[in-house]
Amino acid sequence: MSDDNTDENIVADDWSPEHRSGVVAVVGRPNVGKSTLINAILGQKIAITTPKPQTTRRQQLGILTSNEAQVLFMDTPGIHKPHNKLSEYMSFAAGDALKDADVILWILDATEAPSGTDRYIANVMKDTVPNTPIILALNKTDTLKGVHNFTQHLALVPHVIDFKISALKGTQVPELVAKLTSMLPLGPRYYPVDQVSDVNLRFIAAEVVREKIIMNTEKEIPYAVAVAIEAFSEGEERTTIEGVIYVERDSQKGIIIGKGGSMIKTIGTQARLELQQILEQPVHLELRVKVLKNWRDDEALMRRLGYRLPKRGDDD
Ligand SMILES: Nc1nc2c(ncn2[C@@H]2O[C@H](COP(=O)(O)OP(=O)(O)OP(=O)(O)O)[C@@H](O)[C@H]2O)c(=O)[nH]1
Ligand SMILES: [Mg+2]
């Protein structure tokens, strides 16, 4: 996705020999604020965020360009114990991002007690990328809840520097970005100055619809949903988008549609209003709901929806 509203005066095709570039993998438990932080750093929404865990399902790049550096922030799914093929895919996507990182940014929720999952994440990093520097950021320090002690976790992985941030308020975020930038190797600008992400508008449209579903539904529904965009045409006057919401069972289809179509109408209206802001023109959004039985445990169906697990024996 591109955005021309860069407020800094960036020289388009020239950079100094001191220019730095590289990948910062942003990892951590679900719901700690990884996507919120990347949106805050970029000053625009490229990733959906919700109060429910396991919102992000894939790797997604946020690109921060200045005259001095290009920092590639890799958003990842929250690391958790896999319980179906979809969450296996999500764990794979997070682990895979670690391998490509020049620096790892490990986010912890300062208001939640350290858990076995945090210990597991520390051990994964220690085992798979022992030489990659890790920065630790305690997020959500704006809340008035007690801040937990993470000393144990600090001891598990080497080279940790610790920041106390609020992704929501922006506290200590510029300092964190400066530190991460200084740790990147010297290197060229990999993406054009106006590119802020590696995802396209079609993907963003699907994600915005999924965000509205997550916000408006409960229990297993947010997790059982996938959204595919079947048509996306940008006209002079307006953009027309046709999407399909996939669920796993007929009962879920009924809930998404709602009484007299009320739920799908709410989801559609909220998604359309947000997409209109992003696209800066009127949007016509058509949504349908289809059942793909147990798609979260079916690798072939998952592939159709864009969640591609590596074949056994593949190195990457
Ligand atoms: N109070 C407070 N809430 C925050 C902060 N950062 C994120 N949140 C909230 O935490 C929730 C989760 O944020 P996300 O950015 O979706 O978290 P995530 O780590 O990307 O979650 P997954 O994609 O599920 O792994 C949302 O409700 C955010 O508004 C913060 O600094 N302070
Ligand atoms: Mg996320």
XYZ file of N, CA, C and O in Angstrom, residues 2 37 67 76 91 102 122 137 158 185 254 267 283:
52
model
N 0.467 2.269 -0.740
C 1.248 3.491 -0.832
C 0.525 4.653 -0.176
O -0.680 4.658 -0.049
N 1.171 -1.104 17.811
C 2.460 -0.410 17.828
C 2.927 -0.099 16.399
O 3.376 1.021 16.120
N 15.340 9.720 5.686
C 16.577 9.909 4.922
C 17.690 9.000 5.436
O 18.582 8.614 4.690
N 3.496 -9.982 13.184
C 3.346 -11.441 13.188
C 2.129 -11.841 14.024
O 1.685 -11.083 14.882
N 1.540 -19.969 13.982
C 2.813 -20.180 14.695
C 3.965 -20.244 13.706
O 5.045 -19.701 13.954
N 16.738 -8.933 11.488
C 18.029 -8.369 11.919
C 17.968 -8.073 13.412
O 18.960 -8.182 14.118
N 10.503 -17.145 24.720
C 11.923 -16.901 25.021
C 12.765 -18.104 24.601
O 13.827 -17.953 23.986
N 10.023 -4.787 24.872
C 9.212 -3.619 25.203
C 8.010 -4.047 26.025
O 7.245 -4.922 25.613
N 19.525 -13.432 26.032
C 20.613 -12.467 26.192
C 20.336 -11.145 25.475
O 19.400 -11.044 24.677
N 21.826 -3.062 10.180
C 23.066 -2.941 9.418
C 23.000 -1.810 8.387
O 21.905 -1.368 8.029
N -25.772 -18.354 10.249
C -26.980 -17.704 10.776
C -26.635 -16.529 11.680
O -27.279 -15.470 11.616
N -22.061 -5.148 10.100
C -20.676 -5.422 9.692
C -20.365 -4.674 8.387
O -19.339 -4.001 8.260
N -17.688 3.904 -1.373
C -17.463 2.468 -1.572
C -18.804 1.768 -1.619
O -19.695 2.038 -0.813
